[in-house]
Amino acid sequence: MDLDETDLSIVRELQTDGRLTYETLAQRVGLSRPATRMRVQRLQESGAVRVVAIVHPAVRRLTASAHLAIDTDGPAAPVAREIATLPEAPFVTLTSGRRSIMTELRTAGFAELERTIERIRALPGVRSVDPLVATRHVKDPYLLPEEPTVAVQDGLDDRILAELEEDGRLPFAELAGRVGLSAGATRSRTLRLLDGGVAKVVALVRPDVLGMGYLCGFSLRVAGQAAPVAEQVAKFERVTFLSTCLGRAELVGTITAESFGAVRATLEDMRALPEVREVESWLHLELVKERYDLGLRTA
């Protein structure tokens, strides 16, 4: 799908606040309200953009996460698609390099994380699983940076969040009909959840739509403490995700770039850091799954 400058402006606004009204969005991009509405609907219907609520992991009690590098016996695609059916796996890709599959797991505690890793090890076609257990998310476009200041009160709040995870731009009137409340009560509850940091509505955009279709994963071994190096790497413009971790490396992340040259330049910038001892990288060849609506919180 080809996007013009106005489309890109709309996307950037929705990446910051996915529930901007059409009136506000129209004023910011210089279009009429009907024209803005038509463009937003076209972007969503094309599949280039999904506007959804990202719920804070603490609300879902998703306190443990890991990044798995997976080797397979035979074709990797069927294995990746099987892993993608797991609700604990929000991100699954087919990759180049030593490992054929990379996946991220987010679970309710380390015991569940261990069980999920063992479940993946037991899948037909899986030869080996090499996990990096995340200790801190330094940079994550889908993770709210602050802890929520309010709590999910009841099942109605849960239903509101579940609906917004499917469609973050649902009008309050339609959302009210789905959860069984008045429009006013639904609006009040929704704004409380969003303003209190329980969730954030954002536009999820395919990188290629923004001309950033080159995705490269990397892991870094560092000398000394990982935290200072992580802060430096997180400042690199094309590093869109970064975690400190335990395992074969101290840092793991993603580069999103406009060309192979830009990927190479970012990797070279990492190698130039005096504390970096080893850089391993891989290309994400196919994004099998990227979905961060991981279900209702457990009681």
mmCIF file of C-alpha atoms in Angstrom:
data_model
loop_
_atom_site.group_PDB
_atom_site.id
_atom_site.type_symbol
_atom_site.label_atom_id
_atom_site.label_comp_id
_atom_site.label_asym_id
_atom_site.label_seq_id
_atom_site.Cartn_x
_atom_site.Cartn_y
_atom_site.Cartn_z
ATOM 1 C CA MET A 1 0.000 0.000 0.000
ATOM 2 C CA ASP A 2 1.417 3.389 -1.008
ATOM 3 C CA LEU A 3 1.061 6.139 1.593
ATOM 4 C CA ASP A 4 1.339 9.828 0.827
ATOM 5 C CA GLU A 5 2.577 12.449 3.299
ATOM 6 C CA THR A 6 -0.918 13.006 4.702
ATOM 7 C CA ASP A 7 -1.360 9.272 5.337
ATOM 8 C CA LEU A 8 1.999 9.193 7.102
ATOM 9 C CA SER A 9 1.012 12.191 9.238
ATOM 10 C CA ILE A 10 -2.187 10.393 10.266
ATOM 11 C CA VAL A 11 -0.229 7.262 11.144
ATOM 12 C CA ARG A 12 2.250 9.191 13.276
ATOM 13 C CA GLU A 13 -0.560 10.882 15.182
ATOM 14 C CA LEU A 14 -2.303 7.560 15.815
ATOM 15 C CA GLN A 15 0.945 5.978 16.980
ATOM 16 C CA THR A 16 0.983 8.577 19.758
ATOM 17 C CA ASP A 17 -2.730 8.493 20.598
ATOM 18 C CA GLY A 18 -4.901 5.972 18.802
ATOM 19 C CA ARG A 19 -8.158 7.444 20.134
ATOM 20 C CA LEU A 20 -7.719 10.941 18.778
ATOM 21 C CA THR A 21 -11.094 12.180 17.580
ATOM 22 C CA TYR A 22 -11.545 12.630 13.855
ATOM 23 C CA GLU A 23 -12.015 16.365 14.485
ATOM 24 C CA THR A 24 -8.673 16.692 16.271
ATOM 25 C CA LEU A 25 -6.926 14.444 13.788
ATOM 26 C CA ALA A 26 -8.349 16.443 10.882
ATOM 27 C CA GLN A 27 -7.091 19.713 12.358
ATOM 28 C CA ARG A 28 -3.609 18.300 12.855
ATOM 29 C CA VAL A 29 -3.219 16.918 9.329
ATOM 30 C CA GLY A 30 -5.076 19.668 7.493
ATOM 31 C CA LEU A 31 -8.048 17.741 6.091
ATOM 32 C CA SER A 32 -11.789 17.810 6.535
ATOM 33 C CA ARG A 33 -13.311 15.449 9.086
ATOM 34 C CA PRO A 34 -14.963 13.186 6.426
ATOM 35 C CA ALA A 35 -11.713 12.963 4.439
ATOM 36 C CA THR A 36 -9.755 12.104 7.574
ATOM 37 C CA ARG A 37 -12.281 9.447 8.581
ATOM 38 C CA MET A 38 -12.128 7.910 5.104
ATOM 39 C CA ARG A 39 -8.316 7.742 5.186
ATOM 40 C CA VAL A 40 -8.226 6.160 8.646
ATOM 41 C CA GLN A 41 -10.764 3.538 7.607
ATOM 42 C CA ARG A 42 -8.796 2.802 4.420
ATOM 43 C CA LEU A 43 -5.585 2.348 6.411
ATOM 44 C CA GLN A 44 -7.288 -0.057 8.813
ATOM 45 C CA GLU A 45 -9.138 -2.034 6.147
ATOM 46 C CA SER A 46 -5.921 -2.526 4.176
ATOM 47 C CA GLY A 47 -4.282 -4.258 7.154
ATOM 48 C CA ALA A 48 -1.409 -1.779 7.095
ATOM 49 C CA VAL A 49 -2.534 -0.282 10.405
ATOM 50 C CA ARG A 50 -4.271 -1.764 13.461
ATOM 51 C CA VAL A 51 -5.386 0.588 16.216
ATOM 52 C CA VAL A 52 -5.575 -1.381 19.463
ATOM 53 C CA ALA A 53 -5.222 -1.015 23.205
ATOM 54 C CA ILE A 54 -1.980 -2.278 24.716
ATOM 55 C CA VAL A 55 -2.660 -3.298 28.313
ATOM 56 C CA HIS A 56 0.090 -2.868 30.889
ATOM 57 C CA PRO A 57 1.757 -6.251 31.603
ATOM 58 C CA ALA A 58 1.277 -5.739 35.353
ATOM 59 C CA VAL A 59 -2.500 -5.719 34.816
ATOM 60 C CA ARG A 60 -2.294 -9.111 33.112
ATOM 61 C CA ARG A 61 0.285 -10.199 35.700
ATOM 62 C CA LEU A 62 2.767 -10.877 32.905
ATOM 63 C CA THR A 63 5.856 -10.530 35.068
ATOM 64 C CA ALA A 64 8.228 -12.824 33.151
ATOM 65 C CA SER A 65 9.481 -12.705 29.583
ATOM 66 C CA ALA A 66 12.111 -14.327 27.408
ATOM 67 C CA HIS A 67 13.462 -14.344 23.858
ATOM 68 C CA LEU A 68 13.911 -17.774 22.305
ATOM 69 C CA ALA A 69 16.248 -18.708 19.458
ATOM 70 C CA ILE A 70 14.994 -21.975 17.975
ATOM 71 C CA ASP A 71 16.635 -24.544 15.674
ATOM 72 C CA THR A 72 14.461 -26.954 13.692
ATOM 73 C CA ASP A 73 14.761 -30.300 11.960
ATOM 74 C CA GLY A 74 13.327 -29.685 8.524
ATOM 75 C CA PRO A 75 11.264 -26.652 7.440
ATOM 76 C CA ALA A 76 10.901 -23.937 10.055
ATOM 77 C CA ALA A 77 7.653 -22.330 8.855
ATOM 78 C CA PRO A 78 5.257 -25.036 10.197
ATOM 79 C CA VAL A 79 7.005 -24.915 13.575
ATOM 80 C CA ALA A 80 6.807 -21.112 13.697
ATOM 81 C CA ARG A 81 3.103 -21.215 12.923
ATOM 82 C CA GLU A 82 2.538 -23.764 15.684
ATOM 83 C CA ILE A 83 4.395 -21.541 18.175
ATOM 84 C CA ALA A 84 2.300 -18.594 16.989
ATOM 85 C CA THR A 85 -0.846 -20.364 18.257
ATOM 86 C CA LEU A 86 0.430 -20.055 21.827
ATOM 87 C CA PRO A 87 -1.166 -17.111 23.668
ATOM 88 C CA GLU A 88 2.104 -16.673 25.584
ATOM 89 C CA ALA A 89 3.965 -15.876 22.337
ATOM 90 C CA PRO A 90 3.111 -12.359 21.124
ATOM 91 C CA PHE A 91 5.986 -12.187 18.626
ATOM 92 C CA VAL A 92 7.189 -14.939 16.260
ATOM 93 C CA THR A 93 9.446 -14.554 13.212
ATOM 94 C CA LEU A 94 11.278 -16.671 10.673
ATOM 95 C CA THR A 95 14.907 -15.559 10.599
ATOM 96 C CA SER A 96 18.212 -15.860 8.820
ATOM 97 C CA GLY A 97 21.442 -16.811 10.565
ATOM 98 C CA ARG A 98 22.236 -19.674 12.914
ATOM 99 C CA ARG A 99 18.666 -20.007 14.178
ATOM 100 C CA SER A 100 15.589 -20.293 12.019
ATOM 101 C CA ILE A 101 12.948 -18.968 14.448
ATOM 102 C CA MET A 102 12.917 -16.197 17.024
ATOM 103 C CA THR A 103 10.034 -15.719 19.438
ATOM 104 C CA GLU A 104 9.206 -13.616 22.463
ATOM 105 C CA LEU A 105 7.308 -15.045 25.422
ATOM 106 C CA ARG A 106 5.421 -13.136 28.121
ATOM 107 C CA THR A 107 3.974 -15.144 31.003
ATOM 108 C CA ALA A 108 2.505 -14.846 34.474
ATOM 109 C CA GLY A 109 5.643 -15.673 36.432
ATOM 110 C CA PHE A 110 8.784 -17.712 35.875
ATOM 111 C CA ALA A 111 7.149 -21.062 36.585
ATOM 112 C CA GLU A 112 4.780 -20.516 33.674
ATOM 113 C CA LEU A 113 7.680 -19.248 31.560
ATOM 114 C CA GLU A 114 9.561 -22.502 32.198
ATOM 115 C CA ARG A 115 6.494 -24.585 31.339
ATOM 116 C CA THR A 116 5.974 -22.689 28.087
ATOM 117 C CA ILE A 117 9.609 -23.120 27.065
ATOM 118 C CA GLU A 118 9.400 -26.848 27.763
ATOM 119 C CA ARG A 119 6.184 -27.036 25.733
ATOM 120 C CA ILE A 120 7.998 -25.452 22.775
ATOM 121 C CA ARG A 121 10.945 -27.848 23.187
ATOM 122 C CA ALA A 122 8.500 -30.749 22.879
ATOM 123 C CA LEU A 123 6.954 -29.555 19.601
ATOM 124 C CA PRO A 124 7.611 -31.791 16.565
ATOM 125 C CA GLY A 125 10.400 -30.357 14.450
ATOM 126 C CA VAL A 126 12.088 -28.421 17.258
ATOM 127 C CA ARG A 127 15.751 -29.401 17.563
ATOM 128 C CA SER A 128 16.856 -26.947 20.259
ATOM 129 C CA VAL A 129 15.705 -23.883 22.170
ATOM 130 C CA ASP A 130 18.128 -21.244 23.428
ATOM 131 C CA PRO A 131 16.397 -18.776 25.784
ATOM 132 C CA LEU A 132 17.449 -15.303 26.864
ATOM 133 C CA VAL A 133 15.465 -14.419 29.994
ATOM 134 C CA ALA A 134 14.649 -10.714 30.111
ATOM 135 C CA THR A 135 15.527 -8.832 33.278
ATOM 136 C CA ARG A 136 14.495 -5.297 32.215
ATOM 137 C CA HIS A 137 12.777 -3.816 29.181
ATOM 138 C CA VAL A 138 14.864 -0.771 28.366
ATOM 139 C CA LYS A 139 13.032 0.248 25.177
ATOM 140 C CA ASP A 140 9.724 -1.192 24.008
ATOM 141 C CA PRO A 141 7.178 0.556 21.766
ATOM 142 C CA TYR A 142 4.386 -1.581 23.225
ATOM 143 C CA LEU A 143 5.228 -1.359 26.924
ATOM 144 C CA LEU A 144 3.843 1.466 29.029
ATOM 145 C CA PRO A 145 6.825 3.004 30.855
ATOM 146 C CA GLU A 146 5.132 3.723 34.210
ATOM 147 C CA GLU A 147 3.205 1.505 36.590
ATOM 148 C CA PRO A 148 -0.590 2.030 36.490
ATOM 149 C CA THR A 149 -1.946 4.515 39.039
ATOM 150 C CA VAL A 150 -5.401 2.891 39.102
ATOM 151 C CA ALA A 151 -6.577 -0.706 39.266
ATOM 152 C CA VAL A 152 -8.947 -2.763 37.149
ATOM 153 C CA GLN A 153 -12.064 -2.743 39.305
ATOM 154 C CA ASP A 154 -14.226 -5.548 37.995
ATOM 155 C CA GLY A 155 -15.310 -7.648 35.065
ATOM 156 C CA LEU A 156 -16.800 -4.662 33.261
ATOM 157 C CA ASP A 157 -13.387 -2.996 33.163
ATOM 158 C CA ASP A 158 -11.968 -6.251 31.827
ATOM 159 C CA ARG A 159 -14.623 -6.350 29.089
ATOM 160 C CA ILE A 160 -13.851 -2.753 28.080
ATOM 161 C CA LEU A 161 -10.153 -3.577 27.803
ATOM 162 C CA ALA A 162 -10.848 -6.739 25.815
ATOM 163 C CA GLU A 163 -12.991 -4.825 23.301
ATOM 164 C CA LEU A 164 -10.372 -2.086 22.928
ATOM 165 C CA GLU A 165 -7.658 -4.695 22.387
ATOM 166 C CA GLU A 166 -9.593 -5.738 19.289
ATOM 167 C CA ASP A 167 -10.500 -2.231 18.100
ATOM 168 C CA GLY A 168 -8.988 0.709 19.938
ATOM 169 C CA ARG A 169 -11.128 3.257 18.075
ATOM 170 C CA LEU A 170 -14.535 1.854 19.016
ATOM 171 C CA PRO A 171 -16.895 4.804 19.647
ATOM 172 C CA PHE A 172 -18.088 5.036 23.236
ATOM 173 C CA ALA A 173 -21.691 4.390 22.154
ATOM 174 C CA GLU A 174 -20.784 1.145 20.384
ATOM 175 C CA LEU A 175 -18.447 0.105 23.192
ATOM 176 C CA ALA A 176 -21.269 0.734 25.677
ATOM 177 C CA GLY A 177 -23.575 -1.573 23.752
ATOM 178 C CA ARG A 178 -21.007 -4.347 23.798
ATOM 179 C CA VAL A 179 -20.292 -4.184 27.552
ATOM 180 C CA GLY A 180 -23.842 -3.413 28.726
ATOM 181 C CA LEU A 181 -23.384 0.055 30.206
ATOM 182 C CA SER A 182 -24.606 3.532 29.336
ATOM 183 C CA ALA A 183 -22.422 5.587 27.012
ATOM 184 C CA GLY A 184 -21.610 7.995 29.851
ATOM 185 C CA ALA A 185 -20.572 5.250 32.261
ATOM 186 C CA THR A 186 -18.511 3.550 29.552
ATOM 187 C CA ARG A 187 -16.740 6.790 28.703
ATOM 188 C CA SER A 188 -15.966 7.458 32.371
ATOM 189 C CA ARG A 189 -14.583 3.962 32.935
ATOM 190 C CA THR A 190 -12.550 3.983 29.718
ATOM 191 C CA LEU A 191 -10.937 7.353 30.392
ATOM 192 C CA ARG A 192 -10.109 6.263 33.938
ATOM 193 C CA LEU A 193 -8.304 3.172 32.615
ATOM 194 C CA LEU A 194 -6.438 5.084 29.904
ATOM 195 C CA ASP A 195 -5.528 8.105 32.046
ATOM 196 C CA GLY A 196 -4.457 5.799 34.880
ATOM 197 C CA GLY A 197 -1.923 3.968 32.726
ATOM 198 C CA VAL A 198 -3.766 0.643 32.648
ATOM 199 C CA ALA A 199 -3.744 0.694 28.848
ATOM 200 C CA LYS A 200 -2.747 2.859 25.920
ATOM 201 C CA VAL A 201 -4.406 2.930 22.514
ATOM 202 C CA VAL A 202 -1.843 3.043 19.710
ATOM 203 C CA ALA A 203 -1.531 2.314 16.013
ATOM 204 C CA LEU A 204 0.395 -0.842 15.183
ATOM 205 C CA VAL A 205 1.947 -0.248 11.781
ATOM 206 C CA ARG A 206 3.779 -2.681 9.536
ATOM 207 C CA PRO A 207 7.358 -1.351 9.278
ATOM 208 C CA ASP A 208 7.380 -1.660 5.488
ATOM 209 C CA VAL A 209 4.434 0.735 5.314
ATOM 210 C CA LEU A 210 6.650 3.418 6.847
ATOM 211 C CA GLY A 211 9.556 2.598 4.562
ATOM 212 C CA MET A 212 11.283 0.770 7.432
ATOM 213 C CA GLY A 213 10.956 -2.743 6.094
ATOM 214 C CA TYR A 214 14.332 -4.083 7.220
ATOM 215 C CA LEU A 215 14.160 -5.755 10.648
ATOM 216 C CA CYS A 216 17.315 -7.065 12.278
ATOM 217 C CA GLY A 217 17.555 -8.749 15.647
ATOM 218 C CA PHE A 218 20.754 -8.606 17.668
ATOM 219 C CA SER A 219 22.317 -9.754 20.918
ATOM 220 C CA LEU A 220 25.318 -8.184 22.629
ATOM 221 C CA ARG A 221 27.891 -9.536 25.042
ATOM 222 C CA VAL A 222 29.361 -6.723 27.115
ATOM 223 C CA ALA A 223 32.205 -6.231 29.546
ATOM 224 C CA GLY A 224 31.220 -4.991 32.985
ATOM 225 C CA GLN A 225 27.730 -3.811 33.847
ATOM 226 C CA ALA A 226 25.067 -4.094 31.166
ATOM 227 C CA ALA A 227 22.918 -1.150 32.262
ATOM 228 C CA PRO A 228 25.225 1.688 31.073
ATOM 229 C CA VAL A 229 25.681 0.001 27.689
ATOM 230 C CA ALA A 230 21.923 -0.527 27.418
ATOM 231 C CA GLU A 231 21.311 3.176 27.955
ATOM 232 C CA GLN A 232 23.734 4.013 25.126
ATOM 233 C CA VAL A 233 22.281 1.479 22.710
ATOM 234 C CA ALA A 234 18.709 2.567 23.489
ATOM 235 C CA LYS A 235 19.578 6.046 22.202
ATOM 236 C CA PHE A 236 20.293 4.704 18.705
ATOM 237 C CA GLU A 237 17.423 5.940 16.547
ATOM 238 C CA ARG A 238 16.871 2.676 14.676
ATOM 239 C CA VAL A 239 16.950 0.469 17.786
ATOM 240 C CA THR A 240 13.231 0.043 18.434
ATOM 241 C CA PHE A 241 13.367 -2.660 21.113
ATOM 242 C CA LEU A 242 15.965 -3.470 23.763
ATOM 243 C CA SER A 243 16.104 -5.661 26.878
ATOM 244 C CA THR A 244 18.760 -6.644 29.343
ATOM 245 C CA CYS A 245 18.793 -10.399 29.835
ATOM 246 C CA LEU A 246 20.347 -13.521 31.326
ATOM 247 C CA GLY A 247 21.822 -16.231 29.129
ATOM 248 C CA ARG A 248 24.284 -16.252 26.272
ATOM 249 C CA ALA A 249 24.167 -12.425 26.043
ATOM 250 C CA GLU A 250 23.525 -9.405 28.235
ATOM 251 C CA LEU A 251 21.400 -7.416 25.748
ATOM 252 C CA VAL A 252 18.902 -8.385 23.064
ATOM 253 C CA GLY A 253 17.070 -6.059 20.716
ATOM 254 C CA THR A 254 15.685 -5.120 17.320
ATOM 255 C CA ILE A 255 16.816 -2.683 14.627
ATOM 256 C CA THR A 256 14.107 -1.302 12.333
ATOM 257 C CA ALA A 257 15.632 0.430 9.324
ATOM 258 C CA GLU A 258 15.037 1.715 5.816
ATOM 259 C CA SER A 259 17.852 -0.233 4.139
ATOM 260 C CA PHE A 260 20.515 -2.885 4.642
ATOM 261 C CA GLY A 261 23.009 -0.043 4.763
ATOM 262 C CA ALA A 262 21.223 1.510 7.709
ATOM 263 C CA VAL A 263 21.141 -1.877 9.480
ATOM 264 C CA ARG A 264 24.871 -2.310 8.901
ATOM 265 C CA ALA A 265 25.625 1.207 10.128
ATOM 266 C CA THR A 266 23.701 0.618 13.363
ATOM 267 C CA LEU A 267 25.492 -2.678 13.991
ATOM 268 C CA GLU A 268 28.817 -0.914 13.391
ATOM 269 C CA ASP A 269 27.856 1.761 15.909
ATOM 270 C CA MET A 270 27.280 -0.990 18.462
ATOM 271 C CA ARG A 271 30.615 -2.648 17.676
ATOM 272 C CA ALA A 272 32.311 0.713 18.205
ATOM 273 C CA LEU A 273 31.211 0.870 21.835
ATOM 274 C CA PRO A 274 34.269 -0.048 23.944
ATOM 275 C CA GLU A 275 32.251 -2.221 26.351
ATOM 276 C CA VAL A 276 30.754 -4.404 23.594
ATOM 277 C CA ARG A 277 32.651 -7.679 23.263
ATOM 278 C CA GLU A 278 30.481 -9.601 20.789
ATOM 279 C CA VAL A 279 27.629 -8.798 18.391
ATOM 280 C CA GLU A 280 25.364 -11.495 16.951
ATOM 281 C CA SER A 281 22.694 -10.479 14.453
ATOM 282 C CA TRP A 282 19.946 -12.024 12.344
ATOM 283 C CA LEU A 283 17.393 -10.778 9.822
ATOM 284 C CA HIS A 284 13.670 -11.181 10.420
ATOM 285 C CA LEU A 285 12.567 -12.664 7.108
ATOM 286 C CA GLU A 286 8.870 -13.106 7.851
ATOM 287 C CA LEU A 287 6.788 -11.701 10.675
ATOM 288 C CA VAL A 288 4.583 -14.671 11.568
ATOM 289 C CA LYS A 289 2.886 -13.046 14.555
ATOM 290 C CA GLU A 290 2.908 -9.700 16.321
ATOM 291 C CA ARG A 291 0.028 -9.388 18.732
ATOM 292 C CA TYR A 292 0.129 -8.033 22.257
ATOM 293 C CA ASP A 293 -3.469 -8.552 23.409
ATOM 294 C CA LEU A 294 -2.640 -11.463 25.690
ATOM 295 C CA GLY A 295 -6.031 -12.110 27.234
ATOM 296 C CA LEU A 296 -7.837 -11.228 30.402
ATOM 297 C CA ARG A 297 -6.020 -11.002 33.703
ATOM 298 C CA THR A 298 -6.241 -13.990 35.984
ATOM 299 C CA ALA A 299 -7.917 -13.750 39.376
#
